[in-house]
């Protein structure tokens, strides 16, 4: 059951861009691909050329790894991701995340679109994820453990790194960008939730609902990558408005929040470059 996909993909990447060691990885969710276009000295590799990388079937999720410098820091951007609902299973992003670790990344910045369960956190808002609730029918690390990446059992305490989040919050304040905080609940999708499910999720303690993020965060914590995650609210969750939800709406409002989020990532990456070299996970 164990495979060497992550090692093979890391080798492909090193061959495509020799002497490049990314320190941070960024997963760009719906509508956020524009950040990858801002990398300096960029090299793009299609997911289809990288062993173990999933080829997404969703419009708005391009499926390219873009390597380059962002605000002077070497980064690896995953432009697009794949989701549980596409049929790959909860381990959909595990190999890609492990590849980022093998390349030398120390942190994973996850972005995603999400529905808000709080009426005051409207479409277009940014929310720093503080913790998650996994309601996917599975987790990514079921099966034999690959000890090369991490231990069989591992803690999810501080999975969304509080110290990195502090830097993120300070970065947002410096840019006068409003940044909320909240708990993300992952649903399998691809259907949006029912109004009754949303009421249940609020009772469970969720502030956000989405169909991604949790598989990659669990995989990242297993292999010791530090995580920071921000959701762009694309809608109030089902039952909170008279409108039916749609993917078009997700893309439209993701674009609205994208400008602020891209500005925030620039500042955060600049600030973090120093902190990474002076701290431990
Ligand atoms: N539910 C689930 N996933 C989502 C939503 C939502 O309301 N909005 C964006 N992604």
PDB file of C-alpha atoms and ligand atoms in Angstrom:
ATOM      1  CA  UNK A   1       0.000   0.000   0.000  1.00  0.00           C
ATOM      2  CA  UNK A   2       2.929   2.384   0.603  1.00  0.00           C
ATOM      3  CA  UNK A   3       4.227   4.136  -2.499  1.00  0.00           C
ATOM      4  CA  UNK A   4       7.028   6.487  -3.490  1.00  0.00           C
ATOM      5  CA  UNK A   5       4.886   8.984  -5.435  1.00  0.00           C
ATOM      6  CA  UNK A   6       5.930  11.925  -3.254  1.00  0.00           C
ATOM      7  CA  UNK A   7       9.635  11.104  -3.762  1.00  0.00           C
ATOM      8  CA  UNK A   8       9.122  10.731  -7.524  1.00  0.00           C
ATOM      9  CA  UNK A   9       7.222  14.039  -7.747  1.00  0.00           C
ATOM     10  CA  UNK A  10       9.870  15.835  -5.654  1.00  0.00           C
ATOM     11  CA  UNK A  11      12.548  14.541  -8.032  1.00  0.00           C
ATOM     12  CA  UNK A  12      10.546  15.734 -11.086  1.00  0.00           C
ATOM     13  CA  UNK A  13      10.249  19.171  -9.480  1.00  0.00           C
ATOM     14  CA  UNK A  14      13.949  19.363  -8.584  1.00  0.00           C
ATOM     15  CA  UNK A  15      14.827  18.480 -12.167  1.00  0.00           C
ATOM     16  CA  UNK A  16      12.431  21.114 -13.551  1.00  0.00           C
ATOM     17  CA  UNK A  17      13.775  23.822 -11.215  1.00  0.00           C
ATOM     18  CA  UNK A  18      17.193  22.903  -9.863  1.00  0.00           C
ATOM     19  CA  UNK A  19      18.587  24.713  -6.821  1.00  0.00           C
ATOM     20  CA  UNK A  20      15.155  25.922  -5.760  1.00  0.00           C
ATOM     21  CA  UNK A  21      14.049  25.172  -2.176  1.00  0.00           C
ATOM     22  CA  UNK A  22      10.599  26.513  -1.346  1.00  0.00           C
ATOM     23  CA  UNK A  23      10.144  27.420   2.314  1.00  0.00           C
ATOM     24  CA  UNK A  24       6.376  27.815   2.242  1.00  0.00           C
ATOM     25  CA  UNK A  25       3.627  26.142   0.244  1.00  0.00           C
ATOM     26  CA  UNK A  26       0.314  27.751  -0.590  1.00  0.00           C
ATOM     27  CA  UNK A  27      -2.829  25.943  -1.721  1.00  0.00           C
ATOM     28  CA  UNK A  28      -4.964  28.290  -3.763  1.00  0.00           C
ATOM     29  CA  UNK A  29      -8.691  27.580  -3.618  1.00  0.00           C
ATOM     30  CA  UNK A  30     -11.500  28.691  -5.926  1.00  0.00           C
ATOM     31  CA  UNK A  31     -10.857  32.071  -7.555  1.00  0.00           C
ATOM     32  CA  UNK A  32      -7.424  32.616  -5.949  1.00  0.00           C
ATOM     33  CA  UNK A  33      -5.250  31.422  -8.833  1.00  0.00           C
ATOM     34  CA  UNK A  34      -4.216  35.027  -9.574  1.00  0.00           C
ATOM     35  CA  UNK A  35      -1.651  34.846  -6.754  1.00  0.00           C
ATOM     36  CA  UNK A  36       0.345  32.271  -8.715  1.00  0.00           C
ATOM     37  CA  UNK A  37       0.628  34.754 -11.573  1.00  0.00           C
ATOM     38  CA  UNK A  38       2.395  37.179  -9.221  1.00  0.00           C
ATOM     39  CA  UNK A  39       5.344  34.877  -8.515  1.00  0.00           C
ATOM     40  CA  UNK A  40       8.692  36.091  -9.798  1.00  0.00           C
ATOM     41  CA  UNK A  41      10.894  33.777 -11.842  1.00  0.00           C
ATOM     42  CA  UNK A  42       7.995  31.319 -12.003  1.00  0.00           C
ATOM     43  CA  UNK A  43       8.098  27.728 -13.237  1.00  0.00           C
ATOM     44  CA  UNK A  44       4.778  25.892 -13.732  1.00  0.00           C
ATOM     45  CA  UNK A  45       4.311  22.150 -13.751  1.00  0.00           C
ATOM     46  CA  UNK A  46       0.943  20.561 -14.490  1.00  0.00           C
ATOM     47  CA  UNK A  47      -0.343  18.224 -11.759  1.00  0.00           C
ATOM     48  CA  UNK A  48      -0.693  15.637 -14.529  1.00  0.00           C
ATOM     49  CA  UNK A  49       3.130  15.474 -14.729  1.00  0.00           C
ATOM     50  CA  UNK A  50       3.569  14.976 -10.979  1.00  0.00           C
ATOM     51  CA  UNK A  51       3.219  11.491  -9.475  1.00  0.00           C
ATOM     52  CA  UNK A  52       0.501  11.352  -6.834  1.00  0.00           C
ATOM     53  CA  UNK A  53      -0.911  14.803  -7.588  1.00  0.00           C
ATOM     54  CA  UNK A  54      -4.662  14.718  -8.230  1.00  0.00           C
ATOM     55  CA  UNK A  55      -6.072  16.097 -11.445  1.00  0.00           C
ATOM     56  CA  UNK A  56      -9.039  18.246 -10.426  1.00  0.00           C
ATOM     57  CA  UNK A  57     -12.248  18.091 -12.419  1.00  0.00           C
ATOM     58  CA  UNK A  58     -13.726  21.341 -11.060  1.00  0.00           C
ATOM     59  CA  UNK A  59     -13.901  24.591 -13.086  1.00  0.00           C
ATOM     60  CA  UNK A  60     -11.762  27.216 -11.301  1.00  0.00           C
ATOM     61  CA  UNK A  61      -9.248  24.636  -9.993  1.00  0.00           C
ATOM     62  CA  UNK A  62      -6.502  24.621 -12.621  1.00  0.00           C
ATOM     63  CA  UNK A  63      -4.199  21.897 -11.292  1.00  0.00           C
ATOM     64  CA  UNK A  64      -0.717  23.382 -11.638  1.00  0.00           C
ATOM     65  CA  UNK A  65       2.231  23.643  -9.289  1.00  0.00           C
ATOM     66  CA  UNK A  66       3.851  27.062  -9.641  1.00  0.00           C
ATOM     67  CA  UNK A  67       7.302  27.605  -8.099  1.00  0.00           C
ATOM     68  CA  UNK A  68       8.816  31.024  -7.702  1.00  0.00           C
ATOM     69  CA  UNK A  69       9.418  33.936  -5.359  1.00  0.00           C
ATOM     70  CA  UNK A  70       6.695  35.815  -3.546  1.00  0.00           C
ATOM     71  CA  UNK A  71       7.809  38.974  -1.784  1.00  0.00           C
ATOM     72  CA  UNK A  72      11.360  37.623  -2.039  1.00  0.00           C
ATOM     73  CA  UNK A  73      10.555  34.243  -0.426  1.00  0.00           C
ATOM     74  CA  UNK A  74      10.781  30.945  -2.349  1.00  0.00           C
ATOM     75  CA  UNK A  75       7.309  29.396  -2.397  1.00  0.00           C
ATOM     76  CA  UNK A  76       5.439  26.540  -4.032  1.00  0.00           C
ATOM     77  CA  UNK A  77       1.840  27.346  -5.012  1.00  0.00           C
ATOM     78  CA  UNK A  78      -0.700  24.676  -5.736  1.00  0.00           C
ATOM     79  CA  UNK A  79      -2.980  26.394  -8.190  1.00  0.00           C
ATOM     80  CA  UNK A  80      -6.059  24.304  -7.666  1.00  0.00           C
ATOM     81  CA  UNK A  81      -6.649  21.213  -5.581  1.00  0.00           C
ATOM     82  CA  UNK A  82      -8.851  18.155  -5.730  1.00  0.00           C
ATOM     83  CA  UNK A  83     -11.677  17.344  -3.379  1.00  0.00           C
ATOM     84  CA  UNK A  84     -13.094  14.314  -1.628  1.00  0.00           C
ATOM     85  CA  UNK A  85     -16.285  14.565  -3.710  1.00  0.00           C
ATOM     86  CA  UNK A  86     -14.361  14.046  -6.929  1.00  0.00           C
ATOM     87  CA  UNK A  87     -14.034  10.413  -5.905  1.00  0.00           C
ATOM     88  CA  UNK A  88     -10.374  10.236  -4.906  1.00  0.00           C
ATOM     89  CA  UNK A  89     -11.041   9.515  -1.224  1.00  0.00           C
ATOM     90  CA  UNK A  90      -9.952  11.497   1.824  1.00  0.00           C
ATOM     91  CA  UNK A  91      -6.275  10.916   0.964  1.00  0.00           C
ATOM     92  CA  UNK A  92      -6.775  13.057  -2.135  1.00  0.00           C
ATOM     93  CA  UNK A  93      -4.049  15.595  -1.232  1.00  0.00           C
ATOM     94  CA  UNK A  94      -1.718  13.483   0.902  1.00  0.00           C
ATOM     95  CA  UNK A  95       0.937  12.756  -1.723  1.00  0.00           C
ATOM     96  CA  UNK A  96       1.007  16.370  -2.904  1.00  0.00           C
ATOM     97  CA  UNK A  97       1.412  17.614   0.680  1.00  0.00           C
ATOM     98  CA  UNK A  98       4.235  15.123   1.324  1.00  0.00           C
ATOM     99  CA  UNK A  99       5.961  16.278  -1.849  1.00  0.00           C
ATOM    100  CA  UNK A 100       5.933  19.842  -0.479  1.00  0.00           C
ATOM    101  CA  UNK A 101       7.494  18.589   2.737  1.00  0.00           C
ATOM    102  CA  UNK A 102      10.217  16.712   0.820  1.00  0.00           C
ATOM    103  CA  UNK A 103      11.010  19.891  -1.122  1.00  0.00           C
ATOM    104  CA  UNK A 104      11.816  21.607   2.170  1.00  0.00           C
ATOM    105  CA  UNK A 105       8.648  23.590   2.879  1.00  0.00           C
ATOM    106  CA  UNK A 106       8.163  24.401   6.548  1.00  0.00           C
ATOM    107  CA  UNK A 107       4.623  25.653   6.400  1.00  0.00           C
ATOM    108  CA  UNK A 108       1.457  25.156   4.422  1.00  0.00           C
ATOM    109  CA  UNK A 109      -0.857  28.103   3.829  1.00  0.00           C
ATOM    110  CA  UNK A 110      -4.272  26.734   2.896  1.00  0.00           C
ATOM    111  CA  UNK A 111      -6.927  28.893   1.279  1.00  0.00           C
ATOM    112  CA  UNK A 112     -10.481  27.842   0.531  1.00  0.00           C
ATOM    113  CA  UNK A 113     -13.969  29.054  -0.192  1.00  0.00           C
ATOM    114  CA  UNK A 114     -16.539  28.488   2.534  1.00  0.00           C
ATOM    115  CA  UNK A 115     -20.091  29.210   3.569  1.00  0.00           C
ATOM    116  CA  UNK A 116     -20.522  31.300   6.728  1.00  0.00           C
ATOM    117  CA  UNK A 117     -22.753  30.192   9.583  1.00  0.00           C
ATOM    118  CA  UNK A 118     -22.559  33.621  11.195  1.00  0.00           C
ATOM    119  CA  UNK A 119     -24.858  36.273   9.727  1.00  0.00           C
ATOM    120  CA  UNK A 120     -22.396  39.092  10.495  1.00  0.00           C
ATOM    121  CA  UNK A 121     -19.603  37.380   8.515  1.00  0.00           C
ATOM    122  CA  UNK A 122     -20.844  38.151   5.035  1.00  0.00           C
ATOM    123  CA  UNK A 123     -19.877  37.055   1.529  1.00  0.00           C
ATOM    124  CA  UNK A 124     -16.450  38.441   0.627  1.00  0.00           C
ATOM    125  CA  UNK A 125     -15.169  38.269   4.247  1.00  0.00           C
ATOM    126  CA  UNK A 126     -11.894  36.588   5.197  1.00  0.00           C
ATOM    127  CA  UNK A 127     -11.779  34.157   8.131  1.00  0.00           C
ATOM    128  CA  UNK A 128      -8.614  32.737   9.715  1.00  0.00           C
ATOM    129  CA  UNK A 129      -9.383  29.120  10.558  1.00  0.00           C
ATOM    130  CA  UNK A 130      -8.692  28.335  14.234  1.00  0.00           C
ATOM    131  CA  UNK A 131      -9.686  24.659  14.247  1.00  0.00           C
ATOM    132  CA  UNK A 132     -11.780  22.174  12.321  1.00  0.00           C
ATOM    133  CA  UNK A 133     -14.531  19.584  12.617  1.00  0.00           C
ATOM    134  CA  UNK A 134     -14.169  16.694  10.186  1.00  0.00           C
ATOM    135  CA  UNK A 135     -17.528  15.420   8.933  1.00  0.00           C
ATOM    136  CA  UNK A 136     -16.027  13.748   5.872  1.00  0.00           C
ATOM    137  CA  UNK A 137     -16.754  10.019   5.930  1.00  0.00           C
ATOM    138  CA  UNK A 138     -13.069   9.287   6.472  1.00  0.00           C
ATOM    139  CA  UNK A 139      -9.642  10.735   7.122  1.00  0.00           C
ATOM    140  CA  UNK A 140      -6.588  10.778   4.842  1.00  0.00           C
ATOM    141  CA  UNK A 141      -4.306   8.475   6.796  1.00  0.00           C
ATOM    142  CA  UNK A 142      -6.442   5.348   7.019  1.00  0.00           C
ATOM    143  CA  UNK A 143      -4.346   2.320   6.053  1.00  0.00           C
ATOM    144  CA  UNK A 144      -0.720   1.375   6.719  1.00  0.00           C
ATOM    145  CA  UNK A 145       1.278   4.238   8.191  1.00  0.00           C
ATOM    146  CA  UNK A 146       4.187   5.570   6.163  1.00  0.00           C
ATOM    147  CA  UNK A 147       6.749   6.083   8.949  1.00  0.00           C
ATOM    148  CA  UNK A 148       9.001   8.069   6.604  1.00  0.00           C
ATOM    149  CA  UNK A 149       6.570  10.974   6.943  1.00  0.00           C
ATOM    150  CA  UNK A 150       5.178  10.750  10.460  1.00  0.00           C
ATOM    151  CA  UNK A 151       4.015   8.532  13.314  1.00  0.00           C
ATOM    152  CA  UNK A 152       0.926   6.300  13.331  1.00  0.00           C
ATOM    153  CA  UNK A 153      -0.811   8.398  15.976  1.00  0.00           C
ATOM    154  CA  UNK A 154      -0.353  12.128  16.157  1.00  0.00           C
ATOM    155  CA  UNK A 155      -1.898  15.121  17.861  1.00  0.00           C
ATOM    156  CA  UNK A 156      -4.154  17.638  16.186  1.00  0.00           C
ATOM    157  CA  UNK A 157      -3.640  20.134  19.028  1.00  0.00           C
ATOM    158  CA  UNK A 158      -2.607  23.489  17.583  1.00  0.00           C
ATOM    159  CA  UNK A 159      -3.144  22.065  14.069  1.00  0.00           C
ATOM    160  CA  UNK A 160      -3.847  25.629  12.930  1.00  0.00           C
ATOM    161  CA  UNK A 161      -0.665  27.116  14.328  1.00  0.00           C
ATOM    162  CA  UNK A 162      -1.473  29.843  16.854  1.00  0.00           C
ATOM    163  CA  UNK A 163       1.915  31.560  16.519  1.00  0.00           C
ATOM    164  CA  UNK A 164       1.596  31.744  12.730  1.00  0.00           C
ATOM    165  CA  UNK A 165      -1.986  32.968  13.113  1.00  0.00           C
ATOM    166  CA  UNK A 166      -0.780  35.793  15.342  1.00  0.00           C
ATOM    167  CA  UNK A 167       1.555  36.887  12.548  1.00  0.00           C
ATOM    168  CA  UNK A 168      -1.321  36.590  10.077  1.00  0.00           C
ATOM    169  CA  UNK A 169      -3.568  38.735  12.277  1.00  0.00           C
ATOM    170  CA  UNK A 170      -0.832  41.362  12.632  1.00  0.00           C
ATOM    171  CA  UNK A 171      -0.296  41.288   8.846  1.00  0.00           C
ATOM    172  CA  UNK A 172      -4.016  41.876   8.257  1.00  0.00           C
ATOM    173  CA  UNK A 173      -4.112  44.742  10.753  1.00  0.00           C
ATOM    174  CA  UNK A 174      -1.111  46.382   9.052  1.00  0.00           C
ATOM    175  CA  UNK A 175      -3.031  46.313   5.757  1.00  0.00           C
ATOM    176  CA  UNK A 176      -6.338  47.350   7.365  1.00  0.00           C
ATOM    177  CA  UNK A 177      -7.829  44.080   6.168  1.00  0.00           C
ATOM    178  CA  UNK A 178     -10.686  42.771   8.295  1.00  0.00           C
ATOM    179  CA  UNK A 179      -9.871  39.202   9.346  1.00  0.00           C
ATOM    180  CA  UNK A 180     -12.381  37.140  11.330  1.00  0.00           C
ATOM    181  CA  UNK A 181     -11.554  33.882  13.113  1.00  0.00           C
ATOM    182  CA  UNK A 182     -13.605  30.709  13.135  1.00  0.00           C
ATOM    183  CA  UNK A 183     -13.959  26.934  13.154  1.00  0.00           C
ATOM    184  CA  UNK A 184     -14.226  25.217   9.744  1.00  0.00           C
ATOM    185  CA  UNK A 185     -16.451  22.183   9.319  1.00  0.00           C
ATOM    186  CA  UNK A 186     -15.711  19.892   6.344  1.00  0.00           C
ATOM    187  CA  UNK A 187     -18.598  18.227   4.517  1.00  0.00           C
ATOM    188  CA  UNK A 188     -18.172  15.707   1.706  1.00  0.00           C
ATOM    189  CA  UNK A 189     -20.226  17.652  -0.871  1.00  0.00           C
ATOM    190  CA  UNK A 190     -20.731  17.989  -3.788  1.00  0.00           C
ATOM    191  CA  UNK A 191     -24.239  19.040  -2.771  1.00  0.00           C
ATOM    192  CA  UNK A 192     -24.479  22.083  -0.559  1.00  0.00           C
ATOM    193  CA  UNK A 193     -25.932  21.377   2.871  1.00  0.00           C
ATOM    194  CA  UNK A 194     -29.583  21.417   3.869  1.00  0.00           C
ATOM    195  CA  UNK A 195     -30.882  24.161   6.163  1.00  0.00           C
ATOM    196  CA  UNK A 196     -31.387  21.530   8.894  1.00  0.00           C
ATOM    197  CA  UNK A 197     -27.766  20.367   8.553  1.00  0.00           C
ATOM    198  CA  UNK A 198     -26.581  23.946   8.898  1.00  0.00           C
ATOM    199  CA  UNK A 199     -28.578  24.331  12.127  1.00  0.00           C
ATOM    200  CA  UNK A 200     -26.935  21.131  13.406  1.00  0.00           C
ATOM    201  CA  UNK A 201     -23.467  22.392  12.421  1.00  0.00           C
ATOM    202  CA  UNK A 202     -24.005  25.645  14.287  1.00  0.00           C
ATOM    203  CA  UNK A 203     -24.922  23.608  17.381  1.00  0.00           C
ATOM    204  CA  UNK A 204     -21.697  21.624  16.907  1.00  0.00           C
ATOM    205  CA  UNK A 205     -19.653  24.808  17.061  1.00  0.00           C
ATOM    206  CA  UNK A 206     -18.910  25.507  13.395  1.00  0.00           C
ATOM    207  CA  UNK A 207     -18.513  29.014  11.987  1.00  0.00           C
ATOM    208  CA  UNK A 208     -17.719  27.951   8.421  1.00  0.00           C
ATOM    209  CA  UNK A 209     -18.669  25.063   6.172  1.00  0.00           C
ATOM    210  CA  UNK A 210     -16.741  23.848   3.148  1.00  0.00           C
ATOM    211  CA  UNK A 211     -15.738  20.816   1.096  1.00  0.00           C
ATOM    212  CA  UNK A 212     -11.922  20.926   1.267  1.00  0.00           C
ATOM    213  CA  UNK A 213      -9.022  21.899   3.561  1.00  0.00           C
ATOM    214  CA  UNK A 214      -9.343  19.202   6.239  1.00  0.00           C
ATOM    215  CA  UNK A 215      -7.671  16.378   4.231  1.00  0.00           C
ATOM    216  CA  UNK A 216      -4.642  18.529   3.446  1.00  0.00           C
ATOM    217  CA  UNK A 217      -4.376  19.891   6.991  1.00  0.00           C
ATOM    218  CA  UNK A 218      -4.428  16.405   8.545  1.00  0.00           C
ATOM    219  CA  UNK A 219      -1.811  15.223   6.018  1.00  0.00           C
ATOM    220  CA  UNK A 220       0.322  18.299   6.693  1.00  0.00           C
ATOM    221  CA  UNK A 221       0.262  17.840  10.461  1.00  0.00           C
ATOM    222  CA  UNK A 222       1.209  14.183  10.085  1.00  0.00           C
ATOM    223  CA  UNK A 223       4.440  15.118   8.294  1.00  0.00           C
ATOM    224  CA  UNK A 224       5.194  18.100  10.553  1.00  0.00           C
ATOM    225  CA  UNK A 225       4.253  20.988   8.282  1.00  0.00           C
ATOM    226  CA  UNK A 226       2.937  23.971  10.216  1.00  0.00           C
ATOM    227  CA  UNK A 227      -0.451  25.161   8.980  1.00  0.00           C
ATOM    228  CA  UNK A 228      -2.145  28.492   8.542  1.00  0.00           C
ATOM    229  CA  UNK A 229      -5.503  28.619   6.778  1.00  0.00           C
ATOM    230  CA  UNK A 230      -7.832  31.340   5.574  1.00  0.00           C
ATOM    231  CA  UNK A 231     -11.324  30.918   4.127  1.00  0.00           C
ATOM    232  CA  UNK A 232     -12.982  33.365   1.780  1.00  0.00           C
ATOM    233  CA  UNK A 233     -16.674  33.474   2.640  1.00  0.00           C
ATOM    234  CA  UNK A 234     -18.577  33.094  -0.604  1.00  0.00           C
ATOM    235  CA  UNK A 235     -22.061  32.909   0.866  1.00  0.00           C
ATOM    236  CA  UNK A 236     -24.110  32.705   3.994  1.00  0.00           C
ATOM    237  CA  UNK A 237     -24.869  29.006   4.542  1.00  0.00           C
ATOM    238  CA  UNK A 238     -28.078  27.360   3.378  1.00  0.00           C
ATOM    239  CA  UNK A 239     -31.213  28.535   5.163  1.00  0.00           C
ATOM    240  CA  UNK A 240     -29.707  31.915   6.106  1.00  0.00           C
ATOM    241  CA  UNK A 241     -30.829  33.737   2.953  1.00  0.00           C
ATOM    242  CA  UNK A 242     -33.717  33.266   0.498  1.00  0.00           C
ATOM    243  CA  UNK A 243     -31.291  32.367  -2.340  1.00  0.00           C
ATOM    244  CA  UNK A 244     -30.346  28.869  -3.478  1.00  0.00           C
ATOM    245  CA  UNK A 245     -26.572  28.287  -3.442  1.00  0.00           C
ATOM    246  CA  UNK A 246     -24.544  27.730  -6.607  1.00  0.00           C
ATOM    247  CA  UNK A 247     -20.936  27.232  -7.716  1.00  0.00           C
ATOM    248  CA  UNK A 248     -21.206  30.403  -9.846  1.00  0.00           C
ATOM    249  CA  UNK A 249     -21.893  32.353  -6.661  1.00  0.00           C
ATOM    250  CA  UNK A 250     -18.889  30.678  -5.006  1.00  0.00           C
ATOM    251  CA  UNK A 251     -16.592  31.811  -7.835  1.00  0.00           C
ATOM    252  CA  UNK A 252     -18.066  35.332  -7.937  1.00  0.00           C
ATOM    253  CA  UNK A 253     -17.593  36.020  -4.216  1.00  0.00           C
ATOM    254  CA  UNK A 254     -14.263  34.186  -4.031  1.00  0.00           C
ATOM    255  CA  UNK A 255     -13.031  36.758  -6.551  1.00  0.00           C
ATOM    256  CA  UNK A 256     -14.376  39.535  -4.283  1.00  0.00           C
ATOM    257  CA  UNK A 257     -12.387  38.314  -1.261  1.00  0.00           C
ATOM    258  CA  UNK A 258      -9.370  37.292  -3.360  1.00  0.00           C
ATOM    259  CA  UNK A 259      -7.918  40.778  -3.672  1.00  0.00           C
ATOM    260  CA  UNK A 260      -7.604  41.219   0.095  1.00  0.00           C
ATOM    261  CA  UNK A 261      -6.434  37.666   0.641  1.00  0.00           C
ATOM    262  CA  UNK A 262      -3.702  37.967  -1.974  1.00  0.00           C
ATOM    263  CA  UNK A 263      -2.507  41.239  -0.397  1.00  0.00           C
ATOM    264  CA  UNK A 264      -2.573  39.542   3.019  1.00  0.00           C
ATOM    265  CA  UNK A 265      -0.546  36.542   1.817  1.00  0.00           C
ATOM    266  CA  UNK A 266       2.146  38.853   0.407  1.00  0.00           C
ATOM    267  CA  UNK A 267       2.615  40.626   3.742  1.00  0.00           C
ATOM    268  CA  UNK A 268       2.360  37.433   5.777  1.00  0.00           C
ATOM    269  CA  UNK A 269       4.993  35.622   3.688  1.00  0.00           C
ATOM    270  CA  UNK A 270       7.363  38.554   4.029  1.00  0.00           C
ATOM    271  CA  UNK A 271       6.939  38.617   7.809  1.00  0.00           C
ATOM    272  CA  UNK A 272       7.118  34.869   8.182  1.00  0.00           C
ATOM    273  CA  UNK A 273      10.407  34.457   6.335  1.00  0.00           C
ATOM    274  CA  UNK A 274      12.235  35.711   9.401  1.00  0.00           C
ATOM    275  CA  UNK A 275      10.106  33.844  11.941  1.00  0.00           C
ATOM    276  CA  UNK A 276      10.538  30.485  10.169  1.00  0.00           C
ATOM    277  CA  UNK A 277      14.282  30.511  10.429  1.00  0.00           C
ATOM    278  CA  UNK A 278      14.214  31.293  14.148  1.00  0.00           C
ATOM    279  CA  UNK A 279      11.556  28.911  15.463  1.00  0.00           C
ATOM    280  CA  UNK A 280      10.725  25.203  15.622  1.00  0.00           C
ATOM    281  CA  UNK A 281       7.464  23.419  14.781  1.00  0.00           C
TER     282      UNK A 281
HETATM  283  N1  LIG B   1     -21.144  24.870   1.774  1.00  0.00           N
HETATM  284  C1  LIG B   1     -20.127  24.024   1.469  1.00  0.00           C
HETATM  285  N2  LIG B   1     -19.072  24.412   0.776  1.00  0.00           N
HETATM  286  C2  LIG B   1     -19.011  25.683   0.382  1.00  0.00           C
HETATM  287  C3  LIG B   1     -20.033  26.601   0.663  1.00  0.00           C
HETATM  288  C4  LIG B   1     -21.158  26.167   1.412  1.00  0.00           C
HETATM  289  O1  LIG B   1     -22.112  26.928   1.712  1.00  0.00           O
HETATM  290  N3  LIG B   1     -19.667  27.802   0.117  1.00  0.00           N
HETATM  291  C5  LIG B   1     -18.445  27.591  -0.475  1.00  0.00           C
HETATM  292  N4  LIG B   1     -18.053  26.318  -0.320  1.00  0.00           N
END
